[in-house]
Amino acid sequence: MKAVTVEKLGGPEGLVLGEVADPVARAGEVVVAVEASGVGLVDVFQRRGQFPGFDRPGFVPGAEVAGRVIDAGPGVAREWMGKHVFALVRTGGYAQRVAVDPGQLIPVPSGLSSVEAVALGINGLVAKFSLLRAGLRPGERLLVRGAGGGIGLSVVQLAVLEGARVTALTTAARARQLADLGVESVIVRQAGTDVPGGFDIIIDPVAGPELGTFLQKLRPNGRYVINGVAAGFPTPDFGMGLLANFAKSPVLCLLSLDSMGPAELAEAGQALFGLAVTRKLVPRVGRTFRLEEAARAHEVLEDGQVLGKIVLLA
């Protein structure tokens, strides 16, 4: 089968399409014929060798796929055969087929394409669990950093559905499109931008050296959820902002899907897909590329101007 391999750690040019052996469904596994693979920042960090466990070349990146189950190994219920599914695979998604534990499968309902399923996928799951972790209530003021990115865009849509007063912080290229999603306000991120304070919740997929500054934007008893590090890790002293505001009782927490069990992920995924089928939640696809265009897909992702998910078509 065809697959994209990271042949050299570093830039997008290290992504090379080639032929690899077809996966075999071993005991307790299924094989999914991939129709769509998500392209995300986790893939970029893996490609650069900046993700734990991915410090050597020779692997197939791609953490999420959607397609059809075409084979099932011993011990797997035959009902999975032919099912349209979404799967969290951690790695191996940039390929025409992938072997998966059935516990990682989430059925895709009729009316939703593989591209749309991947467009929701990891980003939607991270957004949903982040808002649950934050305890969002209707009417609360919510700031979303990186609101035009994959996770941020999902947070915006879900929070608006929950009745939050959403402020989106994003780039100029994405500002107008975000304004159409029902947000209360959009702040264009640029040097010297003044972001007001008084937020009940801040959802942050960006982190980076400015994290300490944004911690100051919470109101008393405010909640701050970090669910990504798109701008890198914060400075070592970022926690001083929390201590300096001790009297306000701020809450800081982290959110990773790795901490969620298969049943939790499946339930949340089915809820997201259900919202998409009824069009209460719209899967936002920024651009699609063929498998052989994986390097170009990474370039576009890192450029940061596309609103919505970048998807590879296997």
GROMACS .gro file of C-alpha atoms in nm, residues 111-299:
model
  189
  111GLY     CA    1  -2.499   1.158   0.653
  112LEU     CA    2  -2.143   1.234   0.766
  113SER     CA    3  -1.848   1.186   0.532
  114SER     CA    4  -1.503   1.063   0.631
  115VAL     CA    5  -1.361   1.409   0.562
  116GLU     CA    6  -1.620   1.567   0.794
  117ALA     CA    7  -1.558   1.306   1.063
  118VAL     CA    8  -1.185   1.385   1.060
  119ALA     CA    9  -1.259   1.758   1.054
  120LEU     CA   10  -1.431   1.712   1.391
  121GLY     CA   11  -1.216   1.426   1.520
  122ILE     CA   12  -0.936   1.507   1.761
  123ASN     CA   13  -1.002   1.880   1.758
  124GLY     CA   14  -1.366   1.838   1.850
  125LEU     CA   15  -1.288   1.586   2.123
  126VAL     CA   16  -1.024   1.810   2.279
  127ALA     CA   17  -1.263   2.106   2.264
  128LYS     CA   18  -1.551   1.914   2.421
  129PHE     CA   19  -1.346   1.776   2.710
  130SER     CA   20  -1.182   2.116   2.766
  131LEU     CA   21  -1.521   2.282   2.811
  132LEU     CA   22  -1.631   2.002   3.043
  133ARG     CA   23  -1.310   2.043   3.245
  134ALA     CA   24  -1.375   2.419   3.265
  135GLY     CA   25  -1.734   2.366   3.381
  136LEU     CA   26  -1.875   2.611   3.129
  137ARG     CA   27  -2.216   2.757   3.215
  138PRO     CA   28  -2.449   2.959   2.986
  139GLY     CA   29  -2.379   3.330   2.991
  140GLU     CA   30  -2.018   3.301   3.106
  141ARG     CA   31  -1.746   3.503   2.933
  142LEU     CA   32  -1.501   3.278   2.751
  143LEU     CA   33  -1.177   3.376   2.577
  144VAL     CA   34  -1.040   3.136   2.316
  145ARG     CA   35  -0.674   3.179   2.226
  146GLY     CA   36  -0.583   3.054   1.878
  147ALA     CA   37  -0.953   3.060   1.792
  148GLY     CA   38  -0.885   3.010   1.421
  149GLY     CA   39  -0.688   2.688   1.472
  150GLY     CA   40  -0.844   2.343   1.467
  151ILE     CA   41  -0.900   2.310   1.842
  152GLY     CA   42  -0.990   2.675   1.890
  153LEU     CA   43  -1.248   2.668   1.614
  154SER     CA   44  -1.419   2.368   1.771
  155VAL     CA   45  -1.415   2.535   2.113
  156VAL     CA   46  -1.579   2.846   1.965
  157GLN     CA   47  -1.861   2.651   1.800
  158LEU     CA   48  -1.933   2.431   2.101
  159ALA     CA   49  -1.919   2.722   2.346
  160VAL     CA   50  -2.160   2.928   2.136
  161LEU     CA   51  -2.397   2.630   2.131
  162GLU     CA   52  -2.375   2.622   2.512
  163GLY     CA   53  -2.475   2.988   2.535
  164ALA     CA   54  -2.137   3.131   2.630
  165ARG     CA   55  -2.030   3.487   2.551
  166VAL     CA   56  -1.728   3.405   2.337
  167THR     CA   57  -1.433   3.628   2.256
  168ALA     CA   58  -1.214   3.487   1.981
  169LEU     CA   59  -0.846   3.581   1.963
  170THR     CA   60  -0.709   3.509   1.617
  171THR     CA   61  -0.517   3.635   1.314
  172ALA     CA   62  -0.647   3.900   1.076
  173ALA     CA   63  -0.686   3.639   0.800
  174ARG     CA   64  -0.933   3.440   1.008
  175ALA     CA   65  -1.114   3.718   1.195
  176ARG     CA   66  -1.405   3.779   0.955
  177GLN     CA   67  -1.492   3.410   0.926
  178LEU     CA   68  -1.494   3.369   1.304
  179ALA     CA   69  -1.722   3.670   1.343
  180ASP     CA   70  -1.987   3.476   1.148
  181LEU     CA   71  -1.996   3.197   1.409
  182GLY     CA   72  -2.196   3.385   1.671
  183VAL     CA   73  -1.909   3.510   1.887
  184GLU     CA   74  -1.955   3.822   2.097
  185SER     CA   75  -1.628   3.974   1.979
  186VAL     CA   76  -1.314   3.902   1.778
  187ILE     CA   77  -0.971   4.036   1.873
  188VAL     CA   78  -0.706   4.036   1.602
  189ARG     CA   79  -0.376   3.911   1.740
  190GLN     CA   80  -0.086   4.140   1.660
  191ALA     CA   81   0.201   4.316   1.836
  192GLY     CA   82   0.072   4.548   2.106
  193THR     CA   83  -0.282   4.406   2.105
  194ASP     CA   84  -0.467   4.491   2.426
  195VAL     CA   85  -0.674   4.196   2.545
  196PRO     CA   86  -0.924   4.294   2.817
  197GLY     CA   87  -0.965   4.097   3.137
  198GLY     CA   88  -1.258   3.968   3.337
  199PHE     CA   89  -1.307   3.630   3.171
  200ASP     CA   90  -1.473   3.343   3.354
  201ILE     CA   91  -1.286   3.089   3.138
  202ILE     CA   92  -0.987   3.090   2.904
  203ILE     CA   93  -0.929   2.792   2.675
  204ASP     CA   94  -0.574   2.788   2.546
  205PRO     CA   95  -0.429   2.562   2.273
  206VAL     CA   96  -0.138   2.805   2.228
  207ALA     CA   97   0.049   2.837   2.562
  208GLY     CA   98   0.395   2.980   2.482
  209PRO     CA   99   0.575   3.265   2.659
  210GLU     CA  100   0.259   3.478   2.685
  211LEU     CA  101   0.074   3.229   2.904
  212GLY     CA  102   0.158   3.416   3.223
  213THR     CA  103   0.007   3.734   3.081
  214PHE     CA  104  -0.319   3.563   2.991
  215LEU     CA  105  -0.353   3.413   3.337
  216GLN     CA  106  -0.402   3.772   3.455
  217LYS     CA  107  -0.715   3.802   3.238
  218LEU     CA  108  -0.927   3.577   3.461
  219ARG     CA  109  -1.193   3.714   3.693
  220PRO     CA  110  -1.212   3.583   4.054
  221ASN     CA  111  -1.269   3.206   4.054
  222GLY     CA  112  -1.187   3.195   3.684
  223ARG     CA  113  -1.075   2.874   3.512
  224TYR     CA  114  -0.789   2.836   3.267
  225VAL     CA  115  -0.753   2.520   3.055
  226ILE     CA  116  -0.436   2.451   2.855
  227ASN     CA  117  -0.500   2.192   2.584
  228GLY     CA  118  -0.207   2.251   2.350
  229VAL     CA  119   0.133   2.415   2.310
  230ALA     CA  120   0.116   2.552   1.954
  231ALA     CA  121   0.353   2.835   2.051
  232GLY     CA  122   0.576   2.614   2.265
  233PHE     CA  123   0.608   2.577   2.639
  234PRO     CA  124   0.554   2.875   2.872
  235THR     CA  125   0.841   3.036   3.059
  236PRO     CA  126   0.940   2.853   3.379
  237ASP     CA  127   0.803   3.133   3.599
  238PHE     CA  128   0.452   3.143   3.448
  239GLY     CA  129   0.303   3.008   3.771
  240MET     CA  130   0.402   3.326   3.956
  241GLY     CA  131   0.098   3.489   3.798
  242LEU     CA  132  -0.126   3.242   3.977
  243LEU     CA  133   0.040   3.305   4.311
  244ALA     CA  134   0.028   3.681   4.258
  245ASN     CA  135  -0.350   3.647   4.222
  246PHE     CA  136  -0.392   3.403   4.509
  247ALA     CA  137  -0.688   3.598   4.650
  248LYS     CA  138  -0.884   3.549   4.326
  249SER     CA  139  -0.866   3.168   4.359
  250PRO     CA  140  -0.781   3.102   3.992
  251VAL     CA  141  -0.789   2.745   3.861
  252LEU     CA  142  -0.532   2.619   3.609
  253CYS     CA  143  -0.560   2.273   3.456
  254LEU     CA  144  -0.435   2.074   3.160
  255LEU     CA  145  -0.633   1.863   2.915
  256SER     CA  146  -0.495   1.575   2.709
  257LEU     CA  147  -0.702   1.309   2.534
  258ASP     CA  148  -0.446   1.056   2.658
  259SER     CA  149  -0.612   1.083   2.999
  260MET     CA  150  -0.951   0.976   2.862
  261GLY     CA  151  -1.068   0.616   2.842
  262PRO     CA  152  -1.206   0.454   2.524
  263ALA     CA  153  -1.566   0.462   2.651
  264GLU     CA  154  -1.543   0.834   2.730
  265LEU     CA  155  -1.396   0.910   2.389
  266ALA     CA  156  -1.655   0.701   2.207
  267GLU     CA  157  -1.944   0.867   2.390
  268ALA     CA  158  -1.808   1.216   2.326
  269GLY     CA  159  -1.733   1.136   1.962
  270GLN     CA  160  -2.082   1.006   1.897
  271ALA     CA  161  -2.227   1.320   2.056
  272LEU     CA  162  -2.014   1.540   1.830
  273PHE     CA  163  -2.106   1.343   1.519
  274GLY     CA  164  -2.472   1.366   1.616
  275LEU     CA  165  -2.449   1.745   1.637
  276ALA     CA  166  -2.283   1.749   1.295
  277VAL     CA  167  -2.553   1.536   1.132
  278THR     CA  168  -2.818   1.783   1.254
  279ARG     CA  169  -2.592   2.071   1.141
  280LYS     CA  170  -2.587   2.226   1.487
  281LEU     CA  171  -2.211   2.182   1.461
  282VAL     CA  172  -2.053   2.237   1.121
  283PRO     CA  173  -1.732   2.046   1.039
  284ARG     CA  174  -1.495   2.309   0.903
  285VAL     CA  175  -1.265   2.175   0.632
  286GLY     CA  176  -0.995   2.424   0.542
  287ARG     CA  177  -0.829   2.234   0.257
  288THR     CA  178  -0.789   1.880   0.131
  289PHE     CA  179  -0.476   1.729  -0.023
  290ARG     CA  180  -0.386   1.395  -0.178
  291LEU     CA  181  -0.163   1.160   0.018
  292GLU     CA  182   0.133   1.245  -0.205
  293GLU     CA  183   0.086   1.613  -0.113
  294ALA     CA  184   0.148   1.559   0.259
  295ALA     CA  185   0.450   1.788   0.263
  296ARG     CA  186   0.247   2.069   0.109
  297ALA     CA  187  -0.033   2.006   0.361
  298HIS     CA  188   0.218   2.056   0.644
  299GLU     CA  189   0.345   2.377   0.487
   0.00000   0.00000   0.00000
